[in-house]
Coordinates of C-alpha atoms in Angstrom, one line a residue:
Chain Q
M1 CA 53.6 5.2 4.9
N2 CA 51.3 4.4 2.0
D3 CA 47.7 3.5 1.6
N4 CA 48.5 -0.2 1.5
N5 CA 49.1 -0.1 5.2
L6 CA 45.6 1.0 5.8
K7 CA 43.9 -1.5 3.6
D8 CA 41.0 -3.3 5.1
D9 CA 42.5 -6.7 5.1
V10 CA 45.6 -5.5 7.0
W11 CA 43.4 -3.9 9.6
R12 CA 41.2 -6.9 10.0
G13 CA 44.1 -9.3 10.0
R14 CA 45.6 -7.4 12.9
A15 CA 42.4 -7.4 14.9
A16 CA 42.5 -11.0 16.0
F17 CA 40.1 -10.8 18.9
P18 CA 41.7 -12.1 22.2
P19 CA 39.9 -14.7 24.2
A20 CA 37.5 -13.1 26.7
P21 CA 37.4 -14.1 30.4
P22 CA 34.6 -16.3 31.5
A23 CA 31.3 -14.7 32.5
S24 CA 31.3 -13.4 36.1
P25 CA 29.6 -15.5 38.8
A26 CA 27.0 -12.7 39.3
L27 CA 26.2 -12.9 35.6
I28 CA 26.0 -16.7 35.6
E29 CA 23.7 -16.6 38.6
A30 CA 21.5 -14.0 37.0
V31 CA 21.3 -16.1 33.8
G32 CA 20.5 -19.2 35.8
K33 CA 17.5 -17.5 37.4
M34 CA 16.2 -16.0 34.2
K35 CA 12.7 -16.5 32.9
P36 CA 11.4 -16.1 29.3
V37 CA 10.7 -12.5 28.4
R38 CA 8.3 -10.9 26.0
T39 CA 10.4 -9.0 23.5
R40 CA 9.7 -5.6 22.0
A41 CA 7.6 -5.3 18.9
R42 CA 9.0 -3.1 16.2
L43 CA 6.0 -0.8 15.8
T44 CA 4.5 -0.6 19.3
G45 CA 6.5 2.4 20.6
F46 CA 5.8 4.4 17.5
L47 CA 2.1 3.7 17.5
A48 CA 1.8 4.5 21.2
V49 CA 3.6 7.8 20.9
F50 CA 1.7 8.6 17.7
V51 CA -1.7 8.0 19.3
V52 CA -0.9 9.9 22.5
A53 CA 0.6 12.8 20.4
I54 CA -2.4 13.3 18.1
L55 CA -5.1 13.3 20.8
W56 CA -4.9 17.0 21.7
P57 CA -4.4 18.4 18.2
A58 CA -7.3 16.2 17.0
F59 CA -9.4 17.5 19.9
T60 CA -8.5 21.1 19.0
L61 CA -9.5 20.6 15.4
L62 CA -12.8 19.0 16.3
T63 CA -13.9 21.4 19.0
H64 CA -12.6 24.7 17.7
P65 CA -13.7 26.4 14.5
M66 CA -11.4 26.1 11.4
R67 CA -9.8 29.3 10.2
R68 CA -12.2 31.7 8.5
D69 CA -10.3 32.0 5.3
L70 CA -9.8 28.2 4.7
A71 CA -12.3 28.0 1.9
A72 CA -10.9 31.1 0.2
L73 CA -7.2 30.0 0.3
P74 CA -5.6 28.4 -2.8
L75 CA -6.2 24.6 -2.5
A76 CA -2.6 23.9 -3.6
W77 CA -1.2 26.0 -0.8
V78 CA -3.5 24.3 1.8
L79 CA -2.5 20.8 0.5
I80 CA 1.2 21.5 0.2
G81 CA 1.4 23.1 3.6
A82 CA -0.5 20.2 5.2
I83 CA 1.8 17.7 3.5
L84 CA 4.9 19.5 4.7
W85 CA 3.7 19.8 8.2
A86 CA 2.4 16.2 8.3
G87 CA 5.6 14.9 6.8
S88 CA 7.8 16.9 9.2
F89 CA 5.8 15.2 12.0
G90 CA 5.5 11.7 10.8
L91 CA 8.9 11.0 9.2
P92 CA 11.2 12.0 12.1
L93 CA 8.9 10.3 14.6
A94 CA 8.8 7.1 12.6
V95 CA 12.6 7.0 12.0
A96 CA 13.2 7.9 15.7
M97 CA 10.9 5.2 17.0
I98 CA 11.0 2.3 14.5
P99 CA 14.2 0.4 14.2
S100 CA 15.3 -0.3 10.6
R101 CA 15.0 -3.8 9.2
H102 CA 17.2 -6.3 11.2
Q103 CA 18.1 -3.7 13.7
V104 CA 17.2 -3.4 17.4
L105 CA 17.8 0.4 17.7
P106 CA 16.3 3.2 15.7
S107 CA 18.6 5.5 13.7
V108 CA 18.2 8.6 15.8
G109 CA 20.9 10.5 14.0
R110 CA 18.9 10.1 10.7
A111 CA 15.7 11.1 12.5
S112 CA 17.2 14.3 13.8
L113 CA 18.4 15.2 10.3
L114 CA 14.9 14.6 8.9
G115 CA 13.5 16.8 11.7
L116 CA 16.0 19.6 10.8
L117 CA 15.3 19.2 7.1
G118 CA 11.5 19.5 7.7
M119 CA 12.1 22.6 9.7
V120 CA 14.1 24.2 6.9
M121 CA 11.5 23.4 4.3
L122 CA 8.7 24.7 6.5
F123 CA 10.7 27.9 7.1
L124 CA 11.1 28.4 3.4
F125 CA 7.4 27.6 2.8
A126 CA 6.3 30.1 5.4
A127 CA 8.8 32.8 4.4
F128 CA 8.1 32.7 0.7
W129 CA 4.6 31.4 0.3
T130 CA 2.3 32.6 3.0
A131 CA -1.2 32.8 1.5
H132 CA -3.3 35.7 2.6
V133 CA -6.8 36.5 1.3
P134 CA -7.5 40.3 1.7
G135 CA -10.6 41.0 3.5
V136 CA -11.1 37.4 4.7
S137 CA -7.8 36.5 6.4
L138 CA -7.4 38.0 9.8
R139 CA -4.6 40.0 11.4
P140 CA -3.9 40.0 15.2
E141 CA -5.7 43.4 15.5
D142 CA -8.9 41.9 14.1
L143 CA -8.8 39.5 17.0
G144 CA -8.2 42.2 19.5
Q145 CA -4.6 41.0 20.1
T146 CA -1.2 42.5 19.7
F147 CA 1.3 40.8 17.4
L148 CA 3.2 39.5 20.4
E149 CA 0.1 38.2 22.1
S150 CA -0.9 36.2 19.0
C151 CA 2.6 34.8 18.8
L152 CA 2.6 33.8 22.4
A153 CA -0.8 32.0 22.0
C154 CA 0.3 29.9 19.0
G155 CA 3.9 29.4 20.3
G156 CA 2.6 28.2 23.6
Y157 CA 0.3 25.7 21.9
V158 CA 3.2 24.4 19.8
L159 CA 5.3 23.9 22.9
Q160 CA 2.5 22.2 24.8
I161 CA 2.0 19.6 22.0
A162 CA 5.8 19.1 21.6
A163 CA 6.0 18.6 25.4
I164 CA 3.4 15.8 25.3
L165 CA 5.2 14.1 22.4
L166 CA 8.6 14.4 24.2
L167 CA 7.2 13.0 27.4
A168 CA 5.6 10.1 25.7
G169 CA 8.7 9.4 23.6
F170 CA 10.9 9.6 26.7
M171 CA 8.8 7.2 28.7
L172 CA 8.9 4.6 25.9
I173 CA 12.5 4.8 24.8
R174 CA 14.5 5.6 27.9
R175 CA 15.2 1.9 28.6
V176 CA 15.8 1.0 25.0
L177 CA 18.2 3.6 23.8
P178 CA 21.6 3.7 25.6
V179 CA 23.1 6.4 23.5
G180 CA 21.9 9.3 21.2
G181 CA 19.6 11.2 23.6
R182 CA 20.4 14.5 21.9
P183 CA 19.4 13.6 18.3
L184 CA 16.4 11.7 19.6
G185 CA 15.2 14.7 21.6
A186 CA 15.8 17.0 18.6
A187 CA 13.8 14.6 16.3
L188 CA 10.9 14.3 18.7
G189 CA 10.9 18.0 19.5
A190 CA 10.7 18.8 15.8
A191 CA 8.0 16.2 15.2
G192 CA 5.9 17.6 18.1
G193 CA 6.3 21.1 16.8
A194 CA 5.3 20.0 13.3
L195 CA 2.2 18.2 14.6
A196 CA 1.1 21.4 16.3
G197 CA 1.9 23.4 13.2
L198 CA -0.3 21.0 11.2
A199 CA -3.2 21.7 13.5
L200 CA -2.5 25.4 13.4
H201 CA -2.3 25.3 9.6
F202 CA -6.1 24.6 9.6
H203 CA -7.0 26.4 12.8
C204 CA -4.9 29.6 13.3
P205 CA -6.8 32.5 11.9
V206 CA -3.7 34.8 11.6
A207 CA -2.2 34.6 8.2
S208 CA 0.8 36.9 8.3
T209 CA 4.3 35.7 7.3
A210 CA 5.9 37.1 10.5
H211 CA 3.4 35.4 12.7
V212 CA 3.7 32.0 11.0
L213 CA 7.5 32.2 10.9
L214 CA 7.9 33.3 14.5
S215 CA 5.2 31.4 16.4
H216 CA 4.7 28.3 14.2
V217 CA 8.1 27.5 12.7
G218 CA 10.0 29.4 15.4
A219 CA 8.3 27.5 18.2
M220 CA 9.0 24.3 16.4
A221 CA 12.7 25.1 16.3
L222 CA 12.5 26.0 20.0
A223 CA 10.8 22.6 20.7
C224 CA 13.6 20.9 18.7
A225 CA 16.3 22.6 20.7
A226 CA 14.6 22.0 24.0
G227 CA 14.1 18.3 23.2
A228 CA 17.8 18.0 22.4
I229 CA 18.9 19.7 25.6
I230 CA 16.5 17.8 27.9
F231 CA 17.0 14.4 26.3
S232 CA 20.8 14.9 26.3
A233 CA 20.6 15.7 30.0
L234 CA 18.3 12.8 30.9
L235 CA 19.6 10.0 28.6
D236 CA 23.3 10.8 27.9
R237 CA 24.2 11.4 31.5
Chain R
M1 CA 22.4 -10.6 7.2
D2 CA 25.7 -12.4 7.3
P3 CA 25.9 -15.9 8.8
E4 CA 27.5 -14.6 12.0
A5 CA 24.7 -12.1 12.5
R6 CA 22.1 -14.8 11.7
E7 CA 23.5 -17.0 14.3
A8 CA 23.6 -14.2 16.9
C9 CA 20.0 -13.4 16.0
E10 CA 18.9 -17.0 16.4
V11 CA 20.9 -17.4 19.7
M12 CA 19.5 -14.2 21.1
G13 CA 16.0 -15.3 20.4
R14 CA 16.6 -18.5 22.3
Y15 CA 18.2 -16.5 25.1
C16 CA 15.0 -14.4 25.4
D17 CA 13.0 -17.6 25.6
G18 CA 14.9 -18.4 28.8
E19 CA 17.5 -20.8 27.5
A20 CA 20.7 -20.5 29.6
A21 CA 22.8 -22.4 27.0
A22 CA 21.9 -19.8 24.4
F23 CA 23.5 -17.1 26.7
Q24 CA 26.7 -19.1 26.9
R25 CA 26.8 -19.4 23.1
L26 CA 26.1 -15.7 22.7
Y27 CA 28.9 -14.9 25.2
V28 CA 31.4 -17.1 23.4
L29 CA 30.4 -15.6 20.1
L30 CA 30.5 -11.9 21.1
A31 CA 32.5 -11.4 24.2
P32 CA 36.0 -11.5 22.5
R33 CA 35.1 -8.9 20.0
V34 CA 33.3 -6.7 22.5
L35 CA 36.3 -7.0 24.8
A36 CA 38.6 -5.9 21.9
F37 CA 36.3 -3.0 21.2
L38 CA 36.4 -1.9 24.9
V39 CA 40.2 -2.3 25.1
G40 CA 40.4 0.0 22.1
L41 CA 38.3 2.6 23.8
L42 CA 39.7 2.3 27.4
K43 CA 43.3 1.3 26.6
D44 CA 43.2 -0.7 29.8
H45 CA 42.7 -4.5 29.6
A46 CA 41.6 -5.0 33.2
A47 CA 39.1 -2.2 33.1
A48 CA 37.8 -3.4 29.8
E49 CA 37.2 -6.9 31.3
D50 CA 35.2 -5.3 34.1
V51 CA 33.2 -3.2 31.6
L52 CA 32.6 -6.3 29.5
Q53 CA 31.0 -8.1 32.5
L54 CA 28.9 -5.0 33.2
A55 CA 27.8 -4.7 29.6
F56 CA 26.6 -8.3 29.5
M57 CA 24.8 -7.8 32.8
K58 CA 23.1 -4.7 31.2
L59 CA 22.3 -6.8 28.2
H60 CA 20.7 -9.4 30.4
D61 CA 18.6 -6.9 32.2
A62 CA 17.6 -5.2 28.9
R63 CA 16.9 -8.4 26.9
A64 CA 13.1 -7.7 26.8
N65 CA 14.0 -4.7 24.6
Y66 CA 15.4 -6.9 21.9
V67 CA 13.4 -7.0 18.7
R68 CA 12.9 -10.6 17.4
D69 CA 14.8 -11.4 14.2
A70 CA 17.0 -8.3 14.5
N71 CA 20.8 -8.5 14.5
P72 CA 21.8 -8.1 18.1
I73 CA 25.5 -7.4 17.4
P74 CA 25.3 -3.6 16.9
W75 CA 22.9 -3.3 19.9
I76 CA 25.4 -5.2 22.1
Y77 CA 28.1 -2.9 20.9
T78 CA 25.9 0.1 21.8
I79 CA 25.4 -1.2 25.3
A80 CA 29.1 -1.8 25.7
H81 CA 29.9 1.7 24.3
R82 CA 27.5 3.3 26.7
T83 CA 28.9 1.3 29.6
C84 CA 32.4 2.3 28.6
L85 CA 31.4 6.0 28.5
D86 CA 30.0 5.6 32.1
E87 CA 33.3 4.0 33.1
L88 CA 35.3 6.8 31.6
R89 CA 33.2 9.4 33.4
R90 CA 33.5 7.5 36.6
R91 CA 37.3 7.5 36.2
K92 CA 37.4 11.2 35.5
R93 CA 35.5 11.8 38.8
S94 CA 37.8 9.6 40.9
R95 CA 41.3 10.8 40.0
V96 CA 42.8 9.7 43.3
R97 CA 43.6 6.0 43.8
L98 CA 44.4 4.7 47.2
T99 CA 46.8 1.8 47.8
G100 CA 47.9 0.0 51.0
D101 CA 51.6 0.9 50.8
G102 CA 51.3 4.2 48.8
E103 CA 52.8 2.6 45.7
M104 CA 50.8 1.9 42.6
D105 CA 51.1 -1.5 40.9
R106 CA 52.4 -1.3 37.4
V107 CA 49.5 -2.1 35.1
P108 CA 50.7 -3.2 31.7
A109 CA 49.4 -1.0 28.9
A110 CA 47.0 -2.8 26.6
H111 CA 47.0 -2.7 22.9
F112 CA 43.5 -2.3 21.5
T113 CA 43.6 -5.8 19.9
G114 CA 43.3 -6.8 23.6
V115 CA 46.9 -8.1 24.0
A116 CA 49.2 -6.5 26.5
E117 CA 51.8 -4.2 24.9
D118 CA 54.7 -6.1 26.5
E119 CA 53.5 -9.4 25.0
R120 CA 52.9 -7.9 21.6
Q121 CA 56.4 -6.4 21.5
S122 CA 58.0 -9.8 22.4
E123 CA 56.0 -11.4 19.5
G124 CA 57.8 -9.0 17.1
D125 CA 55.6 -9.7 14.2
D126 CA 55.3 -6.5 12.2
E127 CA 53.4 -6.8 9.0
G128 CA 54.6 -4.1 6.7
G129 CA 54.1 -1.2 9.0
A130 CA 50.7 -2.2 10.1
T131 CA 51.8 -2.4 13.7
E132 CA 53.1 1.2 13.4
A133 CA 49.7 2.2 12.0
L134 CA 47.8 0.5 14.8
A135 CA 50.0 2.1 17.4
A136 CA 49.4 5.5 15.9
L137 CA 45.7 4.8 16.0
Q138 CA 45.8 4.9 19.8
K139 CA 46.9 8.6 19.6
L140 CA 43.8 9.7 17.7
P141 CA 41.1 11.7 19.3
D142 CA 38.4 9.5 20.9
N143 CA 35.6 10.0 18.4
Q144 CA 37.9 9.4 15.4
R145 CA 39.4 6.3 17.0
Q146 CA 35.9 4.9 17.7
A147 CA 34.9 5.5 14.1
L148 CA 37.9 3.7 12.7
I149 CA 37.8 0.8 15.2
L150 CA 34.2 0.1 14.5
T151 CA 34.3 0.4 10.7
K152 CA 37.7 -1.1 10.0
L153 CA 38.7 -3.4 12.8
H154 CA 35.3 -4.7 13.7
G155 CA 33.7 -4.6 10.3
R156 CA 30.6 -2.7 11.3
S157 CA 28.9 -0.8 8.5
V158 CA 28.8 3.0 8.6
A159 CA 25.1 2.9 9.5
E160 CA 25.7 0.4 12.3
A161 CA 28.6 2.5 13.7
A162 CA 26.3 5.5 13.7
V163 CA 23.7 3.7 15.7
I164 CA 26.3 2.3 18.1
T165 CA 27.7 5.8 18.8
G166 CA 24.4 7.6 18.7
S167 CA 25.6 9.6 15.7
T168 CA 24.8 10.0 12.0
P169 CA 26.4 8.0 9.1
G170 CA 27.7 11.2 7.7
A171 CA 29.5 12.1 11.0
I172 CA 31.0 8.6 11.1
K173 CA 32.3 8.9 7.5
L174 CA 33.7 12.3 8.3
R175 CA 35.4 11.1 11.5
A176 CA 36.9 8.0 9.8
H177 CA 38.2 10.3 7.0
R178 CA 39.7 12.7 9.5
A179 CA 41.2 9.8 11.3
Y180 CA 42.8 8.6 8.1
V181 CA 44.2 12.0 7.3
T182 CA 45.6 12.3 10.9
L183 CA 47.1 8.8 10.8
R184 CA 48.7 9.4 7.4
K185 CA 50.4 12.6 8.7
M186 CA 51.5 10.9 11.9
L187 CA 53.0 8.0 10.0
Q188 CA 54.7 10.2 7.4
K189 CA 56.2 12.1 10.2
N190 CA 57.5 8.9 11.8
A191 CA 58.9 7.7 8.5
A192 CA 60.6 11.0 7.8
G193 CA 62.2 11.0 11.3
P194 CA 65.1 8.5 10.8
A195 CA 65.8 9.7 7.3
V196 CA 66.3 13.2 8.5
Q197 CA 68.4 12.0 11.4
K198 CA 70.6 10.1 8.9
R199 CA 71.1 13.1 6.7
V200 CA 72.0 15.3 9.7
A201 CA 74.6 12.7 10.9

């Protein structure tokens, strides 16, 4: 055995496709009765999920006060953090919902990788560069909460936003995507978590590394895992 | 897009507009290759033909999900792949087959090119060990075989194979590479067999 046996031309030469049987009577009947259909537009699904997903975080930011230390925090930290959270939301969502050029289906595997990459970058950002302004930034005790209570509050918010995005994504894509439920769920879960993290970046008053890691990035990871498990169960049955 | 994909795209557009003749053309264009793909996965020609009909029925029902001007070939492969997985799961669940006289009919094994094994053997047209390589391919684990069939036999790109199987391009590359390594080992073992026997004699 040598590599020549595995050359592309040999493989293709051997794969002369056999004639297929004629279409079944049921299929011919269905085709005979068909009517013109309105086909799917490339961006519709993405835009619908995007709009539904951002409603609640936008409402949160508009109706609740911004974090007290926002003006005192380094501008670079605020901007880089916002870009990372927004990118981790928008990119996996776009890749998961918008088919590439000349394709019918989105590349969900790539979307899940982007979601995971975003999560890793946010973990590193939160672990090594949490900005804290002494005297201005708050700790859970300043809010009359324990550490666990503050984590549960933020983590719960992240999971709620992710659940909305997962639900909207599922409703729109369940008939379109015959395979790849797990990576799609992971991508949408991570995107939902990142969207909530973006809102919390401007809203959450607790500026401790442990809090951000556990309840913002950690809840995003939880949403990602939950999305993968739920979508795998629902779509890859 | 290659000319074949362009034609499939144009025909699919007309099919979505309600033109029955366009469906016939799409069927003629794609059914043979989808059948060969299904035979490769199922290793059973009769079952593959059933799944082919089911897959085209699903395509018919899902035609509103088509995106205009997109290449429908990978999408149709995806539908066929999913339908095939459903069939494999159904088979796993129903392990007992009932017959009238208690005897099972002999079903000829199918080669994944779609031709029955018996017919292929009578043709006797080996091309420099390629037949041996293709036979060894059937012994590969399912995911490795899928990756190789899609990328090498059906000429799908790595990205398209990833979309079809709901995987990532990296995973497809890895599976195809592992398939090559396993195939090479299998074929080296086969080639060494007769030589060793000769030496022993």
